[in-house]
PDB file of C-alpha atoms in Angstrom:
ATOM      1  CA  UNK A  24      -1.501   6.611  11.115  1.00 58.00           C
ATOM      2  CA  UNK A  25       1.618   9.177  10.165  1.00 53.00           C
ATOM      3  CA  UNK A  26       1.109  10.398  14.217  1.00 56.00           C
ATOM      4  CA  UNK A  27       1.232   6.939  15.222  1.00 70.00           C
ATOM      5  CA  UNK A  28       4.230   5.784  13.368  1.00 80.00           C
ATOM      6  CA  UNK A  29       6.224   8.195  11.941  1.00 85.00           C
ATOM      7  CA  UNK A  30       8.069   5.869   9.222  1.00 90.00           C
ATOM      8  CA  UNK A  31       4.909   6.145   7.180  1.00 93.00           C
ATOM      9  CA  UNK A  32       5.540   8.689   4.947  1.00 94.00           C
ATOM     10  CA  UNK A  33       2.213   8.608   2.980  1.00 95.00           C
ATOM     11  CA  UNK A  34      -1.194   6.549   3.302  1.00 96.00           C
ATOM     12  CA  UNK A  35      -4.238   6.157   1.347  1.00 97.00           C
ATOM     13  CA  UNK A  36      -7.628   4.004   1.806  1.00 97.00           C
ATOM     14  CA  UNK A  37      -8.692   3.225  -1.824  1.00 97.00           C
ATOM     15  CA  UNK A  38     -12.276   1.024  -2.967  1.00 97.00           C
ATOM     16  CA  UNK A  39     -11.605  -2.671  -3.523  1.00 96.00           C
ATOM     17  CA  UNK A  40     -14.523  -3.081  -6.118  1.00 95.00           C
ATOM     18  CA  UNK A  41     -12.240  -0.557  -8.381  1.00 95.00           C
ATOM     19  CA  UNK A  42      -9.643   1.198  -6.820  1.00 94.00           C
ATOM     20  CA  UNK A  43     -11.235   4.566  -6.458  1.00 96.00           C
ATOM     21  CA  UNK A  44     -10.027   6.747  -3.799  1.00 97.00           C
ATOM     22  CA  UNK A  45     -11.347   7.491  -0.541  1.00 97.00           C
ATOM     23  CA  UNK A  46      -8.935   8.756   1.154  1.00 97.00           C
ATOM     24  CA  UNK A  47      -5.939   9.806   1.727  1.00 96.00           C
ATOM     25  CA  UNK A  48      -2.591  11.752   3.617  1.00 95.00           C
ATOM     26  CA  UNK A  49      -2.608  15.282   2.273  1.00 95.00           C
ATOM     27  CA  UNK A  50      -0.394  18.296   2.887  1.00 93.00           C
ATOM     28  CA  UNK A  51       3.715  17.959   2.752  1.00 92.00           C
ATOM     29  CA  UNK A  52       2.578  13.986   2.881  1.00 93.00           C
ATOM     30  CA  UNK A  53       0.125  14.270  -0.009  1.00 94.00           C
ATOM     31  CA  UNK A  54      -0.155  10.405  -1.354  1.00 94.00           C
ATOM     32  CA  UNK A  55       0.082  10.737  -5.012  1.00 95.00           C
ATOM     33  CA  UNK A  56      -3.043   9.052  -6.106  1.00 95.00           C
ATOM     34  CA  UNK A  57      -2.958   7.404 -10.110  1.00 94.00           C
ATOM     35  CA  UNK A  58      -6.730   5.931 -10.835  1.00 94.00           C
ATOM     36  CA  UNK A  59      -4.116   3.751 -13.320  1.00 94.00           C
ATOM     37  CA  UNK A  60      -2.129   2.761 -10.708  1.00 94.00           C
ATOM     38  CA  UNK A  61      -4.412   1.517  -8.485  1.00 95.00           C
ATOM     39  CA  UNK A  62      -6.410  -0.244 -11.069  1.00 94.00           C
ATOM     40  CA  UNK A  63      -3.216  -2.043 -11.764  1.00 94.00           C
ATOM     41  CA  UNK A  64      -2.614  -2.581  -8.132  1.00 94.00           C
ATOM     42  CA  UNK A  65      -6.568  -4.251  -7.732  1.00 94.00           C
ATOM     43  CA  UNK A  66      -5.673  -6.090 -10.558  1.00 93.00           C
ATOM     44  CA  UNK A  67      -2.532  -7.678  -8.918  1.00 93.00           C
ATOM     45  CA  UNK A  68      -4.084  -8.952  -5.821  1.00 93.00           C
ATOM     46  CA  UNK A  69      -6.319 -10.949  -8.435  1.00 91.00           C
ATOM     47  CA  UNK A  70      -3.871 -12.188 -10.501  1.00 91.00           C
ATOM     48  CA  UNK A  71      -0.462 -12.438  -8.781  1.00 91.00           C
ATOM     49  CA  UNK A  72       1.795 -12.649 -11.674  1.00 89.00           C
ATOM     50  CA  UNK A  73       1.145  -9.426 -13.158  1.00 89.00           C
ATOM     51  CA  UNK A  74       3.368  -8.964 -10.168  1.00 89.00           C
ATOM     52  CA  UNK A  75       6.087 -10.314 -12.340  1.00 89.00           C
ATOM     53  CA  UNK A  76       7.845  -7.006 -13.466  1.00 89.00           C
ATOM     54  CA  UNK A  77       6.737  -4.985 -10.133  1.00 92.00           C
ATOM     55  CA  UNK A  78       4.626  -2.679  -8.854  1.00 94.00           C
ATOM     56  CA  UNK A  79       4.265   1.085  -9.232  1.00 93.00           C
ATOM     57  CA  UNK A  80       2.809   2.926  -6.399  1.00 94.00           C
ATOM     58  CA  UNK A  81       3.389   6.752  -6.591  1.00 94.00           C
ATOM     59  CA  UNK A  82       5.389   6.877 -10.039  1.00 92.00           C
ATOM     60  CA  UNK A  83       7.672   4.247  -8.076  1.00 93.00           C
ATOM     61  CA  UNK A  84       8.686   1.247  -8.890  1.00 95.00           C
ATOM     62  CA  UNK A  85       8.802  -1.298  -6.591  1.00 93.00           C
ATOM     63  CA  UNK A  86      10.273  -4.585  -7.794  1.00 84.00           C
ATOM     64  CA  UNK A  87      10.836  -6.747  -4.312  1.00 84.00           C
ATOM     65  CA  UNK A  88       7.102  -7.471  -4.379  1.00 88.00           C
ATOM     66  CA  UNK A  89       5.452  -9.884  -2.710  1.00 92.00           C
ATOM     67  CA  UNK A  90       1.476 -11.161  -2.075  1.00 94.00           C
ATOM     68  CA  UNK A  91       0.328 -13.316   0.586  1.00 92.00           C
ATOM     69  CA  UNK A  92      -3.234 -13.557   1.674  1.00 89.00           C
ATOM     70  CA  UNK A  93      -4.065 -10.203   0.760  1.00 94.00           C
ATOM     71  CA  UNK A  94      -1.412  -8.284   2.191  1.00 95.00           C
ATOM     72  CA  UNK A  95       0.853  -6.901  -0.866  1.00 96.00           C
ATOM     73  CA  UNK A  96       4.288  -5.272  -0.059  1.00 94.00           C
ATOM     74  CA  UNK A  97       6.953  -4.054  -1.988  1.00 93.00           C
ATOM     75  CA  UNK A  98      10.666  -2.665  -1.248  1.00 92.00           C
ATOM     76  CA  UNK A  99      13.070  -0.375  -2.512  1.00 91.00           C
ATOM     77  CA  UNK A 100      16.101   1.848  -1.836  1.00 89.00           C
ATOM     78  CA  UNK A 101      15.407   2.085   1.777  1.00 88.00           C
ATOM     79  CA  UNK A 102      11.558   2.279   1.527  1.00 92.00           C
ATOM     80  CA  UNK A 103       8.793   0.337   0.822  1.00 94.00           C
ATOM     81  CA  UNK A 104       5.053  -0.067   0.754  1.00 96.00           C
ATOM     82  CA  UNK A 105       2.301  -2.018   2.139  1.00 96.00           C
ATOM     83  CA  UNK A 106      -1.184  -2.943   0.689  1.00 97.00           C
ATOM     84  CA  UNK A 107      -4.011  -4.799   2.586  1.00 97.00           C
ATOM     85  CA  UNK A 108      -6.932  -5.608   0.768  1.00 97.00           C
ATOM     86  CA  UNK A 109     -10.410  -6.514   2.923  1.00 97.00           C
ATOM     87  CA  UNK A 110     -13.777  -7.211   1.023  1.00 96.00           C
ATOM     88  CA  UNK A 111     -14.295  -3.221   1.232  1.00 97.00           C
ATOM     89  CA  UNK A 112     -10.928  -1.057   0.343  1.00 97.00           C
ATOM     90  CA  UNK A 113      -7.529  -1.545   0.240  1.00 97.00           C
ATOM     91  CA  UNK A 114      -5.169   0.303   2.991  1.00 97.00           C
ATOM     92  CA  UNK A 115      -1.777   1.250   1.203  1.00 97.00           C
ATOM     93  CA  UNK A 116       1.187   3.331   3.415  1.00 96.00           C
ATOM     94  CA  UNK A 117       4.608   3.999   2.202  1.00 96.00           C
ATOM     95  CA  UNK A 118       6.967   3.513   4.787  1.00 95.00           C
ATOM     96  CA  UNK A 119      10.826   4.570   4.974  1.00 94.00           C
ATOM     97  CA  UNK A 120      12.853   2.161   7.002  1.00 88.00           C
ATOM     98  CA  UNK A 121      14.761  -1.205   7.887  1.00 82.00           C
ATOM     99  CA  UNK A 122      12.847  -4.122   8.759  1.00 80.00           C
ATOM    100  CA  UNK A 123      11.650  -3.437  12.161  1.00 81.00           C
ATOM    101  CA  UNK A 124       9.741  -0.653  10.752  1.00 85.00           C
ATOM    102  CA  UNK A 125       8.771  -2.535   8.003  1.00 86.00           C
ATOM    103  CA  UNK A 126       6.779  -4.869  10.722  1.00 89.00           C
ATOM    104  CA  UNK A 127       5.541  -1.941  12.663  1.00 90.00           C
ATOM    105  CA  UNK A 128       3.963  -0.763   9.165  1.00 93.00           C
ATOM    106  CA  UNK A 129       2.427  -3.796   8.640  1.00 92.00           C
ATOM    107  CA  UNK A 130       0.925  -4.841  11.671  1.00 92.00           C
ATOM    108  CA  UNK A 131      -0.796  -1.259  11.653  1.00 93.00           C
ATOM    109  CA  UNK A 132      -2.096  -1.487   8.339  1.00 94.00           C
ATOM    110  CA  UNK A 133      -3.385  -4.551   8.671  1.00 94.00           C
ATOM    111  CA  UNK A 134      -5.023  -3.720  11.666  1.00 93.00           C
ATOM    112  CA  UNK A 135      -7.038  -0.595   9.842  1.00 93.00           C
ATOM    113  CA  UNK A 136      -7.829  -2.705   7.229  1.00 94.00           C
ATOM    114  CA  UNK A 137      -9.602  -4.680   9.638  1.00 93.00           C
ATOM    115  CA  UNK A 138     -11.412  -1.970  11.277  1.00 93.00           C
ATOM    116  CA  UNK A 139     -12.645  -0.529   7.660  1.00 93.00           C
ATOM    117  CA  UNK A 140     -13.953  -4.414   6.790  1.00 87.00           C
TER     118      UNK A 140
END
């Protein structure tokens, strides 16, 4: 995915039954996995307005957040995040960059997400 587009900065691939990890970008673009986090992440695409004061991915908060049929994404400062959730796992990158690249980021990790369903 980083090869591919090179405004995600980190990715992971966590369970959607309970957010453990099972994978993820590692070296200089280590994703900084919290088992917290993503159980407050899981817990988000169930009930949206926990949403309300915004979303932490990565000891970041994120507080443009949105949710809309499964696909979570957040903005901040320049950079942002996507989340897909399938029936299986949830595909999360963190992406630097304007809108465009904000689309490019999506449509690719939706597109994984669909391959891991």
């Amino acid at each position: 995915m980083l090869v591919s587009n090179p405004a995600i900065l980190r990715a992971c691939v966590v369970s959607a039954a309970d957010g453990t990890l099972v994978v993820r970008t590692e070296g200089q673009n280590l994703y900084l996995y919290d088992k917290h986090e993503m159980a407050l992440l899981l817990n988000n695409f169930y009930y949206p307005p926990s949403m309300s004061n915004g979303v932490n991915l990565e000891l970041i908060l994120y507080r443009m957040v949105r949710l809309e049929n499964n696909v979570m994404c957040g903005y901040k400062n320049g950079s942002g995040f996507f989340a897909v959730k399938n029936n299986k796992v949830i595909v999360i990158a963190v992406y630097e960059g304007n809108g465009f690249e904000g689309n490019r980021v999506h449509a690719m990790v939706d597109h994984l997400a669909r391959l891991l369903e």
